[in-house]
Amino acid sequence: MEEEYIKLIFGLKLKQKRTEKNLSLFGLSKLSGLSKSYLNEIEKGKKYPKPDKIAILSEKLDVPYDQMVSLKLDKNLAPIGDVLQSKILKEIPLELFGIKESNLIDIISNAPAKVNAFISTIIEIAQNYNFSRESFYLASVRSFQEANNNYFEDIEQSVIKFSKAYQVDLTKPISSKELEDILVEEYGYTLNETELNKHHALDNLRSVFVPKTKTLLLASNIDDAQKAFIFAKEIAYNYLEFKERLYTFSWIKFENFDQVLNNFYASYFAGALLLPRAIITEKLNQLFSKKAFDEKFFLDIINSFNASPESFYQRLTNILPKDFNIQNLFFLRFTHRSGTERFHLKKELHLSHQHSPHANETNEHYCRRWISLKVLKDISKSNKEHIFDMQISNYPDDNIDYLVLSSATRDPFREEHFRSISVGLLIDKQLKRKLRFLESPKIKSSQVGVTCERCAISNCEVRQAPAIRLENKAKNKQIESIVDELKNKFG
């Protein structure tokens, strides 16, 4: 363990033993002959006493010396010790969230019992939901994205500098060959498009990077857009000089938080390179100025780049908040297997309102009226590669409306599997001013819920389960009402 954590653990133990003896800092100072300020520094984890001072404290508190210096905490403080020994405070760059590690340590040392209860609660929740360390890291990155409206100017500028340095024309679609040449000539990469196919267990991986020989192994069944994205990410790792990185795409596991964060930055760089902000902003301005939504024009925008629809939708979550001040938006990515009624939420981002709960984790059924799920059903019954649809989703319980744009595509790696990506924009006065076509009666509207178990919409033709959450809530309110009446009657 690092020295500062050893200090903190000793301070926690000293404070615990002192309070058990009902001693104030002043009292312990008088008893031990050590100054009150010195003892206070020890309890806050800022100083570690010399052996002779520990011996004095051990004698006056009637605690064995070995027990005082042991790193093992009593049961009631054990979760705090687990967190400190896990070094999780070091693995997560707290400064990203404006938190100083010293301040966090002060909070722990000043109220260890309350912090312990909080940490124990978080651990129990994580265990109940099988919340892994990777899940925690990913949730931290999402929070970081949301705190910055998912826009990072330094990465945007890095892309512009890169394009000038390597003479990449951002006004034209960028081919994978152009990026491949940079990887090979500038960074000494060797490409191999046959090895991955020899290993059936790796059939879901698109690429593997071998750092020792700078060899990039590629799946043979990826298209040029996917290949361009992989090459752009590899360029990002090198150009931005990231040492901590992931070596597979898609990821298998994370060793530390820097790998997670750098993976996000590299993906952001790739999206900004393949989908230049200036061009998209110009084309969106044209789309938004139309009196009726032009679906063909919107799809032409997507198809004008060498990028997947998913990359385009994710890029919208960078550009809409920055260039159009549309910050009340969400992004959802679902997967679905044909012939089943299960829909899995694999990725989400909420820049303002929390749009929905993780129904997969609560074993609930997402609302089948969502356009995100409808396009998945539609494409599973067709031979098309890409299906687009949109609707205004009205949430009657919250009295809010979203304009939701959604695209479904086939999963190139798994037969009979599909995925949808959606961006939802909160409809308010500001959005109505920016999107002229919102007033068009041609845009269909639908009342929706969050999950069937929480939905109050009656006679729903696509309901998958009764509204048991609402029924339980109503029953509890009824019980509360009767109890109140009895209290008034007999009180």
Tab-separated table of C-alpha atoms in Angstrom:
chain	number	residue	atom	x	y	z
A	1	MET	CA	0.000	0.000	0.000
A	2	GLU	CA	1.108	3.574	-0.542
A	3	GLU	CA	2.436	5.522	2.407
A	4	GLU	CA	-0.467	7.972	2.533
A	5	TYR	CA	-2.987	5.148	2.856
A	6	ILE	CA	-0.973	3.556	5.663
A	7	LYS	CA	-1.142	6.917	7.433
A	8	LEU	CA	-4.886	7.107	6.877
A	9	ILE	CA	-5.550	3.613	8.213
A	10	PHE	CA	-3.496	4.304	11.327
A	11	GLY	CA	-5.383	7.579	11.808
A	12	LEU	CA	-8.740	5.823	11.486
A	13	LYS	CA	-7.713	3.221	14.063
A	14	LEU	CA	-6.428	5.845	16.483
A	15	LYS	CA	-9.631	7.857	16.224
A	16	GLN	CA	-11.728	4.720	16.690
A	17	LYS	CA	-9.801	3.637	19.811
A	18	ARG	CA	-9.903	7.154	21.243
A	19	THR	CA	-13.655	7.514	20.816
A	20	GLU	CA	-14.201	4.038	22.277
A	21	LYS	CA	-12.493	5.343	25.434
A	22	ASN	CA	-14.737	8.465	25.332
A	23	LEU	CA	-11.644	10.626	25.057
A	24	SER	CA	-11.500	13.985	23.327
A	25	LEU	CA	-8.388	14.993	21.408
A	26	PHE	CA	-7.583	17.295	24.305
A	27	GLY	CA	-8.014	14.408	26.749
A	28	LEU	CA	-5.753	12.074	24.761
A	29	SER	CA	-3.200	14.863	24.479
A	30	LYS	CA	-3.166	15.326	28.222
A	31	LEU	CA	-2.994	11.575	28.806
A	32	SER	CA	-0.208	10.870	26.320
A	33	GLY	CA	1.803	14.083	26.504
A	34	LEU	CA	1.519	14.492	22.708
A	35	SER	CA	0.178	17.788	21.396
A	36	LYS	CA	-3.455	18.061	20.349
A	37	SER	CA	-2.485	19.411	16.900
A	38	TYR	CA	-0.067	16.507	16.370
A	39	LEU	CA	-2.756	13.958	17.279
A	40	ASN	CA	-5.206	15.718	14.992
A	41	GLU	CA	-2.734	15.438	12.083
A	42	ILE	CA	-2.322	11.716	12.788
A	43	GLU	CA	-6.081	11.072	12.841
A	44	LYS	CA	-6.510	12.900	9.521
A	45	GLY	CA	-3.909	10.636	7.937
A	46	LYS	CA	-1.401	13.425	7.392
A	47	LYS	CA	1.292	12.144	9.742
A	48	TYR	CA	2.512	8.741	10.896
A	49	PRO	CA	4.020	8.645	14.408
A	50	LYS	CA	7.440	7.233	15.181
A	51	PRO	CA	7.620	3.893	17.066
A	52	ASP	CA	8.175	5.547	20.449
A	53	LYS	CA	5.059	7.676	19.988
A	54	ILE	CA	3.045	4.614	18.915
A	55	ALA	CA	4.225	2.830	22.049
A	56	ILE	CA	2.929	5.708	24.194
A	57	LEU	CA	-0.469	5.716	22.448
A	58	SER	CA	-0.660	1.919	22.686
A	59	GLU	CA	-0.017	2.018	26.432
A	60	LYS	CA	-2.416	4.884	27.211
A	61	LEU	CA	-5.250	3.441	25.075
A	62	ASP	CA	-4.597	-0.084	26.353
A	63	VAL	CA	-4.251	-1.504	22.841
A	64	PRO	CA	-1.448	-3.949	21.899
A	65	TYR	CA	1.314	-2.327	19.828
A	66	ASP	CA	0.983	-4.928	17.040
A	67	GLN	CA	-2.739	-4.230	16.816
A	68	MET	CA	-2.117	-0.499	16.543
A	69	VAL	CA	0.291	-0.846	13.608
A	70	SER	CA	-1.657	-3.621	11.849
A	71	LEU	CA	-3.259	-2.647	8.540
A	72	LYS	CA	-6.296	-4.726	9.446
A	73	LEU	CA	-9.304	-2.662	10.448
A	74	ASP	CA	-12.101	-3.718	12.774
A	75	LYS	CA	-15.211	-5.169	11.144
A	76	ASN	CA	-17.139	-1.898	11.238
A	77	LEU	CA	-14.409	-0.112	9.253
A	78	ALA	CA	-13.351	-3.020	7.043
A	79	PRO	CA	-15.105	-1.797	3.841
A	80	ILE	CA	-13.107	1.444	4.015
A	81	GLY	CA	-9.930	-0.605	4.315
A	82	ASP	CA	-10.962	-2.681	1.301
A	83	VAL	CA	-11.423	0.462	-0.778
A	84	LEU	CA	-8.076	1.898	0.299
A	85	GLN	CA	-6.186	-1.337	-0.293
A	86	SER	CA	-7.802	-1.768	-3.719
A	87	LYS	CA	-6.115	1.493	-4.774
A	88	ILE	CA	-9.318	2.458	-6.572
A	89	LEU	CA	-8.746	6.088	-5.589
A	90	LYS	CA	-5.530	5.958	-7.588
A	91	GLU	CA	-7.029	4.145	-10.557
A	92	ILE	CA	-9.779	6.713	-11.085
A	93	PRO	CA	-8.488	10.184	-12.021
A	94	LEU	CA	-10.616	12.114	-9.549
A	95	GLU	CA	-9.345	15.395	-10.958
A	96	LEU	CA	-11.501	14.771	-14.056
A	97	PHE	CA	-14.514	15.378	-11.832
A	98	GLY	CA	-12.986	18.307	-9.953
A	99	ILE	CA	-12.288	16.186	-6.846
A	100	LYS	CA	-9.033	16.373	-4.912
A	101	GLU	CA	-7.919	13.099	-3.384
A	102	SER	CA	-6.880	14.942	-0.205
A	103	ASN	CA	-10.430	16.254	0.203
A	104	LEU	CA	-11.852	12.757	-0.182
A	105	ILE	CA	-9.465	11.404	2.442
A	106	ASP	CA	-10.496	14.226	4.805
A	107	ILE	CA	-14.152	13.227	4.392
A	108	ILE	CA	-13.319	9.604	5.205
A	109	SER	CA	-11.268	10.468	8.277
A	110	ASN	CA	-13.765	13.023	9.633
A	111	ALA	CA	-16.808	10.739	9.452
A	112	PRO	CA	-15.565	7.149	9.084
A	113	ALA	CA	-18.737	5.489	10.399
A	114	LYS	CA	-21.020	7.318	7.953
A	115	VAL	CA	-18.621	6.853	5.048
A	116	ASN	CA	-18.336	3.178	5.940
A	117	ALA	CA	-22.132	2.806	5.832
A	118	PHE	CA	-22.206	4.539	2.443
A	119	ILE	CA	-19.408	2.380	1.008
A	120	SER	CA	-21.033	-0.783	2.356
A	121	THR	CA	-24.287	0.217	0.647
A	122	ILE	CA	-22.541	0.824	-2.686
A	123	ILE	CA	-20.745	-2.527	-2.445
A	124	GLU	CA	-23.998	-4.347	-1.663
A	125	ILE	CA	-25.786	-2.710	-4.592
A	126	ALA	CA	-22.894	-3.599	-6.887
A	127	GLN	CA	-22.988	-7.218	-5.741
A	128	ASN	CA	-26.759	-7.492	-6.180
A	129	TYR	CA	-26.532	-6.211	-9.742
A	130	ASN	CA	-23.277	-8.033	-10.548
A	131	PHE	CA	-21.668	-4.635	-11.061
A	132	SER	CA	-18.079	-5.303	-12.115
A	133	ARG	CA	-15.064	-3.033	-11.948
A	134	GLU	CA	-15.328	-2.583	-15.722
A	135	SER	CA	-18.965	-1.495	-15.318
A	136	PHE	CA	-17.904	1.046	-12.724
A	137	TYR	CA	-15.202	2.425	-15.020
A	138	LEU	CA	-17.618	2.700	-17.937
A	139	ALA	CA	-20.205	4.440	-15.753
A	140	SER	CA	-17.496	6.895	-14.650
A	141	VAL	CA	-16.623	7.706	-18.268
A	142	ARG	CA	-20.313	8.211	-19.088
A	143	SER	CA	-20.623	10.629	-16.188
A	144	PHE	CA	-17.510	12.413	-17.470
A	145	GLN	CA	-19.070	12.692	-20.929
A	146	GLU	CA	-22.316	14.024	-19.524
A	147	ALA	CA	-20.525	16.564	-17.333
A	148	ASN	CA	-18.820	17.947	-20.460
A	149	ASN	CA	-21.909	17.733	-22.727
A	150	ASN	CA	-19.965	15.034	-24.604
A	151	TYR	CA	-17.848	17.630	-26.392
A	152	PHE	CA	-14.057	17.845	-26.069
A	153	GLU	CA	-12.455	20.795	-27.805
A	154	ASP	CA	-8.877	19.567	-27.305
A	155	ILE	CA	-9.610	16.357	-29.230
A	156	GLU	CA	-11.405	18.308	-31.968
A	157	GLN	CA	-8.349	20.546	-32.369
A	158	SER	CA	-6.021	17.531	-32.372
A	159	VAL	CA	-7.950	16.122	-35.339
A	160	ILE	CA	-7.589	19.392	-37.263
A	161	LYS	CA	-3.851	19.538	-36.518
A	162	PHE	CA	-3.450	15.919	-37.575
A	163	SER	CA	-5.322	16.458	-40.841
A	164	LYS	CA	-3.054	19.410	-41.703
A	165	ALA	CA	0.137	17.605	-40.722
A	166	TYR	CA	-0.721	14.527	-42.799
A	167	GLN	CA	-2.623	16.326	-45.569
A	168	VAL	CA	-5.894	14.485	-44.955
A	169	ASP	CA	-8.725	16.274	-46.775
A	170	LEU	CA	-11.618	16.530	-44.298
A	171	THR	CA	-14.000	17.762	-46.996
A	172	LYS	CA	-14.026	14.319	-48.664
A	173	PRO	CA	-14.838	10.812	-47.395
A	174	ILE	CA	-11.701	9.263	-45.897
A	175	SER	CA	-10.902	5.768	-47.126
A	176	SER	CA	-9.343	3.073	-44.990
A	177	LYS	CA	-6.440	2.889	-47.478
A	178	GLU	CA	-5.477	6.486	-46.776
A	179	LEU	CA	-5.334	5.808	-43.027
A	180	GLU	CA	-3.609	2.452	-43.556
A	181	ASP	CA	-0.757	4.193	-45.370
A	182	ILE	CA	-0.230	6.501	-42.388
A	183	LEU	CA	-0.189	3.581	-39.960
A	184	VAL	CA	2.330	1.657	-42.049
A	185	GLU	CA	4.601	4.492	-43.188
A	186	GLU	CA	4.524	6.747	-40.109
A	187	TYR	CA	4.011	4.337	-37.220
A	188	GLY	CA	5.570	1.147	-38.588
A	189	TYR	CA	2.475	-1.060	-38.438
A	190	THR	CA	2.136	-4.442	-40.104
A	191	LEU	CA	-1.389	-5.548	-41.071
A	192	ASN	CA	-2.629	-9.136	-41.053
A	193	GLU	CA	-6.125	-9.982	-42.306
A	194	THR	CA	-5.973	-13.779	-42.142
A	195	GLU	CA	-4.842	-14.809	-38.645
A	196	LEU	CA	-8.036	-13.936	-36.733
A	197	ASN	CA	-10.118	-16.152	-39.006
A	198	LYS	CA	-8.146	-19.185	-37.800
A	199	HIS	CA	-9.484	-18.776	-34.241
A	200	HIS	CA	-13.226	-19.415	-33.944
A	201	ALA	CA	-13.322	-18.169	-30.348
A	202	LEU	CA	-12.314	-14.705	-31.610
A	203	ASP	CA	-15.137	-14.401	-34.151
A	204	ASN	CA	-16.638	-11.388	-32.324
A	205	LEU	CA	-13.410	-9.403	-32.418
A	206	ARG	CA	-12.759	-6.933	-35.192
A	207	SER	CA	-9.093	-6.347	-34.411
A	208	VAL	CA	-6.207	-7.302	-32.122
A	209	PHE	CA	-3.054	-5.209	-31.766
A	210	VAL	CA	0.249	-6.907	-30.886
A	211	PRO	CA	2.480	-4.135	-29.457
A	212	LYS	CA	5.795	-6.021	-29.547
A	213	THR	CA	5.786	-6.278	-33.348
A	214	LYS	CA	3.239	-3.501	-34.025
A	215	THR	CA	1.073	-6.028	-35.831
A	216	LEU	CA	-2.615	-5.248	-36.287
A	217	LEU	CA	-4.719	-8.364	-36.805
A	218	LEU	CA	-8.002	-7.651	-38.617
A	219	ALA	CA	-11.169	-9.661	-39.107
A	220	SER	CA	-11.654	-10.346	-42.802
A	221	ASN	CA	-15.422	-9.705	-42.814
A	222	ILE	CA	-15.376	-6.045	-41.776
A	223	ASP	CA	-16.353	-3.417	-44.336
A	224	ASP	CA	-14.322	-0.362	-45.310
A	225	ALA	CA	-16.112	1.937	-42.832
A	226	GLN	CA	-15.341	-0.395	-39.922
A	227	LYS	CA	-11.772	-0.746	-41.095
A	228	ALA	CA	-11.390	3.038	-41.361
A	229	PHE	CA	-12.660	3.467	-37.791
A	230	ILE	CA	-10.185	0.882	-36.463
A	231	PHE	CA	-7.308	2.565	-38.309
A	232	ALA	CA	-8.397	5.990	-37.055
A	233	LYS	CA	-8.408	4.716	-33.451
A	234	GLU	CA	-4.922	3.254	-33.873
A	235	ILE	CA	-3.729	6.576	-35.263
A	236	ALA	CA	-5.275	8.317	-32.250
A	237	TYR	CA	-3.403	6.093	-29.787
A	238	ASN	CA	-0.140	6.992	-31.510
A	239	TYR	CA	-0.750	10.645	-32.392
A	240	LEU	CA	-2.086	11.472	-28.909
A	241	GLU	CA	0.768	9.420	-27.397
A	242	PHE	CA	-1.376	7.252	-25.134
A	243	LYS	CA	0.686	4.652	-23.298
A	244	GLU	CA	-2.230	2.957	-21.533
A	245	ARG	CA	-4.521	1.444	-24.138
A	246	LEU	CA	-6.713	-1.493	-25.081
A	247	TYR	CA	-5.418	-4.094	-27.504
A	248	THR	CA	-8.678	-5.590	-28.773
A	249	PHE	CA	-11.740	-4.154	-30.491
A	250	SER	CA	-14.279	-4.770	-29.136
A	251	TRP	CA	-12.739	-4.696	-25.652
A	252	ILE	CA	-12.405	-7.851	-23.557
A	253	LYS	CA	-11.366	-6.360	-20.222
A	254	PHE	CA	-9.835	-3.244	-18.721
A	255	GLU	CA	-6.764	-3.319	-16.503
A	256	ASN	CA	-7.111	0.248	-15.215
A	257	PHE	CA	-9.175	3.389	-15.625
A	258	ASP	CA	-6.675	5.119	-17.945
A	259	GLN	CA	-7.278	2.391	-20.513
A	260	VAL	CA	-11.011	3.071	-20.387
A	261	LEU	CA	-10.588	6.822	-20.674
A	262	ASN	CA	-8.015	6.602	-23.463
A	263	ASN	CA	-10.229	4.164	-25.341
A	264	PHE	CA	-12.982	6.783	-25.200
A	265	TYR	CA	-10.632	9.551	-26.339
A	266	ALA	CA	-9.323	7.429	-29.214
A	267	SER	CA	-12.887	6.608	-30.314
A	268	TYR	CA	-13.805	10.299	-30.100
A	269	PHE	CA	-10.762	11.179	-32.233
A	270	ALA	CA	-11.752	8.557	-34.816
A	271	GLY	CA	-15.325	9.846	-34.977
A	272	ALA	CA	-14.180	13.455	-35.324
A	273	LEU	CA	-11.756	12.489	-38.097
A	274	LEU	CA	-14.188	10.420	-40.164
A	275	LEU	CA	-17.187	12.691	-39.485
A	276	PRO	CA	-15.851	16.266	-39.554
A	277	ARG	CA	-17.781	18.680	-37.361
A	278	ALA	CA	-17.874	21.576	-39.853
A	279	ILE	CA	-19.467	19.523	-42.641
A	280	ILE	CA	-22.088	17.913	-40.410
A	281	THR	CA	-23.016	21.252	-38.850
A	282	GLU	CA	-23.526	22.801	-42.270
A	283	LYS	CA	-25.706	19.928	-43.483
A	284	LEU	CA	-27.755	19.820	-40.272
A	285	ASN	CA	-28.464	23.533	-40.635
A	286	GLN	CA	-29.922	22.789	-44.059
A	287	LEU	CA	-31.997	19.894	-42.701
A	288	PHE	CA	-33.321	21.864	-39.737
A	289	SER	CA	-34.386	24.792	-41.925
A	290	LYS	CA	-36.778	22.651	-43.986
A	291	LYS	CA	-40.521	22.912	-43.258
A	292	ALA	CA	-40.912	19.139	-43.508
A	293	PHE	CA	-38.459	16.487	-42.427
A	294	ASP	CA	-36.514	15.317	-45.478
A	295	GLU	CA	-35.720	11.670	-44.789
A	296	LYS	CA	-33.799	11.210	-48.026
A	297	PHE	CA	-31.633	14.216	-47.252
A	298	PHE	CA	-30.948	12.913	-43.724
A	299	LEU	CA	-29.938	9.476	-45.026
A	300	ASP	CA	-27.780	11.127	-47.697
A	301	ILE	CA	-25.931	12.943	-44.920
A	302	ILE	CA	-25.245	9.639	-43.171
A	303	ASN	CA	-24.145	7.952	-46.385
A	304	SER	CA	-21.852	10.829	-47.395
A	305	PHE	CA	-19.238	9.684	-44.880
A	306	ASN	CA	-17.173	6.522	-44.718
A	307	ALA	CA	-18.675	5.673	-41.336
A	308	SER	CA	-21.409	3.467	-39.905
A	309	PRO	CA	-24.825	4.855	-38.915
A	310	GLU	CA	-23.874	4.194	-35.289
A	311	SER	CA	-20.766	6.382	-35.605
A	312	PHE	CA	-22.891	9.111	-37.190
A	313	TYR	CA	-25.488	9.049	-34.398
A	314	GLN	CA	-22.764	9.115	-31.762
A	315	ARG	CA	-21.175	12.072	-33.545
A	316	LEU	CA	-24.509	13.889	-33.306
A	317	THR	CA	-24.209	13.723	-29.502
A	318	ASN	CA	-20.985	15.768	-29.820
A	319	ILE	CA	-22.196	18.304	-32.355
A	320	LEU	CA	-25.798	19.016	-31.331
A	321	PRO	CA	-24.904	20.239	-27.815
A	322	LYS	CA	-21.965	22.353	-29.026
A	323	ASP	CA	-23.130	23.882	-32.306
A	324	PHE	CA	-26.905	23.928	-31.776
A	325	ASN	CA	-27.073	24.180	-27.976
A	326	ILE	CA	-29.324	21.091	-27.943
A	327	GLN	CA	-28.206	19.539	-24.676
A	328	ASN	CA	-31.379	17.764	-23.563
A	329	LEU	CA	-30.755	14.605	-25.539
A	330	PHE	CA	-30.160	10.896	-25.092
A	331	PHE	CA	-28.426	8.176	-27.089
A	332	LEU	CA	-29.478	4.507	-26.972
A	333	ARG	CA	-28.050	1.394	-28.600
A	334	PHE	CA	-30.136	-1.791	-28.545
A	335	THR	CA	-29.417	-5.290	-29.789
A	336	HIS	CA	-32.009	-7.888	-30.757
A	337	ARG	CA	-32.084	-11.424	-32.028
A	338	SER	CA	-34.684	-12.290	-34.647
A	339	GLY	CA	-37.537	-14.466	-33.423
A	340	THR	CA	-37.228	-13.395	-29.781
A	341	GLU	CA	-38.938	-10.739	-27.664
A	342	ARG	CA	-35.783	-9.725	-25.806
A	343	PHE	CA	-34.193	-6.333	-26.428
A	344	HIS	CA	-30.891	-5.507	-24.746
A	345	LEU	CA	-29.727	-1.981	-24.002
A	346	LYS	CA	-25.972	-2.082	-24.669
A	347	LYS	CA	-25.045	1.590	-24.586
A	348	GLU	CA	-26.682	4.775	-23.381
A	349	LEU	CA	-25.874	8.405	-22.787
A	350	HIS	CA	-28.087	11.037	-21.162
A	351	LEU	CA	-26.827	14.597	-21.359
A	352	SER	CA	-29.607	15.943	-19.181
A	353	HIS	CA	-32.712	13.974	-18.255
A	354	GLN	CA	-32.396	10.317	-17.303
A	355	HIS	CA	-34.564	8.794	-19.998
A	356	SER	CA	-35.027	5.269	-18.744
A	357	PRO	CA	-33.869	2.733	-16.099
A	358	HIS	CA	-31.704	-0.293	-16.869
A	359	ALA	CA	-34.671	-2.590	-17.366
A	360	ASN	CA	-32.393	-5.515	-18.272
A	361	GLU	CA	-31.036	-5.412	-14.741
A	362	THR	CA	-34.481	-5.227	-13.166
A	363	ASN	CA	-35.839	-7.917	-15.497
A	364	GLU	CA	-38.491	-5.610	-16.919
A	365	HIS	CA	-39.777	-5.139	-20.457
A	366	TYR	CA	-38.960	-1.994	-22.379
A	367	CYS	CA	-41.931	-0.209	-23.905
A	368	ARG	CA	-42.662	-1.805	-27.276
A	369	ARG	CA	-43.954	1.540	-28.556
A	370	TRP	CA	-40.422	2.894	-28.680
A	371	ILE	CA	-39.245	3.552	-32.207
A	372	SER	CA	-35.869	2.075	-31.147
A	373	LEU	CA	-37.504	-1.343	-30.839
A	374	LYS	CA	-39.888	-0.976	-33.774
A	375	VAL	CA	-37.058	-0.514	-36.277
A	376	LEU	CA	-35.388	-3.646	-34.904
A	377	LYS	CA	-38.520	-5.683	-35.522
A	378	ASP	CA	-38.909	-4.155	-38.980
A	379	ILE	CA	-35.383	-4.954	-40.125
A	380	SER	CA	-35.554	-8.504	-38.758
A	381	LYS	CA	-38.480	-9.121	-41.126
A	382	SER	CA	-36.842	-7.547	-44.175
A	383	ASN	CA	-33.809	-8.030	-46.388
A	384	LYS	CA	-32.635	-4.434	-45.964
A	385	GLU	CA	-29.278	-3.433	-44.509
A	386	HIS	CA	-30.516	-0.204	-42.947
A	387	ILE	CA	-33.974	0.915	-41.817
A	388	PHE	CA	-34.716	4.408	-40.548
A	389	ASP	CA	-37.776	5.748	-38.746
A	390	MET	CA	-38.695	8.561	-36.401
A	391	GLN	CA	-41.494	9.598	-34.069
A	392	ILE	CA	-42.466	11.999	-31.348
A	393	SER	CA	-42.554	9.992	-28.131
A	394	ASN	CA	-44.890	11.401	-25.504
A	395	TYR	CA	-44.361	10.337	-21.876
A	396	PRO	CA	-47.734	11.152	-20.261
A	397	ASP	CA	-46.505	10.498	-16.705
A	398	ASP	CA	-43.807	13.158	-17.056
A	399	ASN	CA	-45.650	15.356	-19.567
A	400	ILE	CA	-42.617	15.526	-21.872
A	401	ASP	CA	-42.062	14.826	-25.551
A	402	TYR	CA	-38.970	13.649	-27.410
A	403	LEU	CA	-38.235	13.688	-31.118
A	404	VAL	CA	-36.556	10.305	-31.621
A	405	LEU	CA	-34.529	9.439	-34.731
A	406	SER	CA	-33.642	5.762	-35.021
A	407	SER	CA	-31.757	3.493	-37.411
A	408	ALA	CA	-31.484	-0.286	-37.392
A	409	THR	CA	-28.717	-2.271	-39.083
A	410	ARG	CA	-27.686	-5.896	-39.317
A	411	ASP	CA	-24.938	-7.206	-37.057
A	412	PRO	CA	-22.152	-8.164	-39.499
A	413	PHE	CA	-20.668	-10.653	-37.035
A	414	ARG	CA	-23.761	-12.621	-35.992
A	415	GLU	CA	-26.517	-14.007	-38.167
A	416	GLU	CA	-30.095	-13.030	-37.280
A	417	HIS	CA	-28.823	-10.360	-34.878
A	418	PHE	CA	-29.620	-6.686	-35.301
A	419	ARG	CA	-28.881	-3.397	-33.579
A	420	SER	CA	-30.556	-0.024	-33.417
A	421	ILE	CA	-29.161	3.362	-32.565
A	422	SER	CA	-31.326	6.264	-31.538
A	423	VAL	CA	-30.990	9.896	-30.619
A	424	GLY	CA	-33.831	11.548	-28.727
A	425	LEU	CA	-34.197	15.332	-28.477
A	426	LEU	CA	-36.363	16.900	-25.770
A	427	ILE	CA	-39.053	18.998	-27.442
A	428	ASP	CA	-39.153	22.447	-25.872
A	429	LYS	CA	-39.466	26.012	-27.166
A	430	GLN	CA	-35.790	26.116	-28.047
A	431	LEU	CA	-35.947	22.949	-30.157
A	432	LYS	CA	-39.076	24.185	-31.935
A	433	ARG	CA	-37.215	27.346	-32.921
A	434	LYS	CA	-34.249	25.388	-34.271
A	435	LEU	CA	-36.132	22.599	-36.098
A	436	ARG	CA	-38.713	24.084	-38.434
A	437	PHE	CA	-40.049	20.676	-39.464
A	438	LEU	CA	-41.213	19.914	-35.903
A	439	GLU	CA	-44.529	21.587	-36.702
A	440	SER	CA	-45.110	19.197	-39.600
A	441	PRO	CA	-48.219	17.015	-39.086
A	442	LYS	CA	-46.511	14.223	-41.031
A	443	ILE	CA	-44.351	13.289	-38.042
A	444	LYS	CA	-46.138	10.506	-36.216
A	445	SER	CA	-46.618	10.716	-32.488
A	446	SER	CA	-47.081	7.970	-29.923
A	447	GLN	CA	-47.687	7.749	-26.206
A	448	VAL	CA	-44.972	5.636	-24.628
A	449	GLY	CA	-43.926	4.343	-21.242
A	450	VAL	CA	-40.583	3.297	-19.846
A	451	THR	CA	-41.229	-0.362	-19.117
A	452	CYS	CA	-44.474	-2.327	-19.234
A	453	GLU	CA	-44.228	-2.947	-15.498
A	454	ARG	CA	-44.293	0.822	-14.856
A	455	CYS	CA	-46.653	1.953	-17.615
A	456	ALA	CA	-50.148	3.339	-16.985
A	457	ILE	CA	-51.262	3.339	-20.629
A	458	SER	CA	-54.500	1.337	-20.783
A	459	ASN	CA	-55.447	-1.119	-23.538
A	460	CYS	CA	-51.914	-1.183	-24.931
A	461	GLU	CA	-51.871	-3.588	-27.855
A	462	VAL	CA	-48.174	-4.411	-27.474
A	463	ARG	CA	-47.948	-4.750	-23.677
A	464	GLN	CA	-45.626	-7.572	-22.613
A	465	ALA	CA	-46.366	-7.626	-18.862
A	466	PRO	CA	-48.893	-6.146	-16.398
A	467	ALA	CA	-48.060	-2.880	-14.657
A	468	ILE	CA	-47.087	-4.595	-11.415
A	469	ARG	CA	-44.798	-1.760	-10.279
A	470	LEU	CA	-47.673	0.709	-10.522
A	471	GLU	CA	-50.069	-1.710	-8.876
A	472	ASN	CA	-47.711	-2.172	-5.925
A	473	LYS	CA	-47.251	1.569	-5.652
A	474	ALA	CA	-51.013	2.137	-5.631
A	475	LYS	CA	-51.479	-0.602	-3.037
A	476	ASN	CA	-48.863	0.971	-0.766
A	477	LYS	CA	-50.559	4.360	-1.058
A	478	GLN	CA	-53.872	2.783	-0.146
A	479	ILE	CA	-52.279	1.174	2.930
A	480	GLU	CA	-50.764	4.508	3.948
A	481	SER	CA	-54.127	6.230	3.551
A	482	ILE	CA	-55.954	3.654	5.708
A	483	VAL	CA	-53.244	3.843	8.397
A	484	ASP	CA	-53.599	7.638	8.466
A	485	GLU	CA	-57.373	7.323	8.887
A	486	LEU	CA	-56.922	4.876	11.760
A	487	LYS	CA	-54.445	7.200	13.448
A	488	ASN	CA	-56.928	10.073	13.207
A	489	LYS	CA	-59.808	7.909	14.412
A	490	PHE	CA	-58.066	6.506	17.466
A	491	GLY	CA	-55.511	9.209	18.073
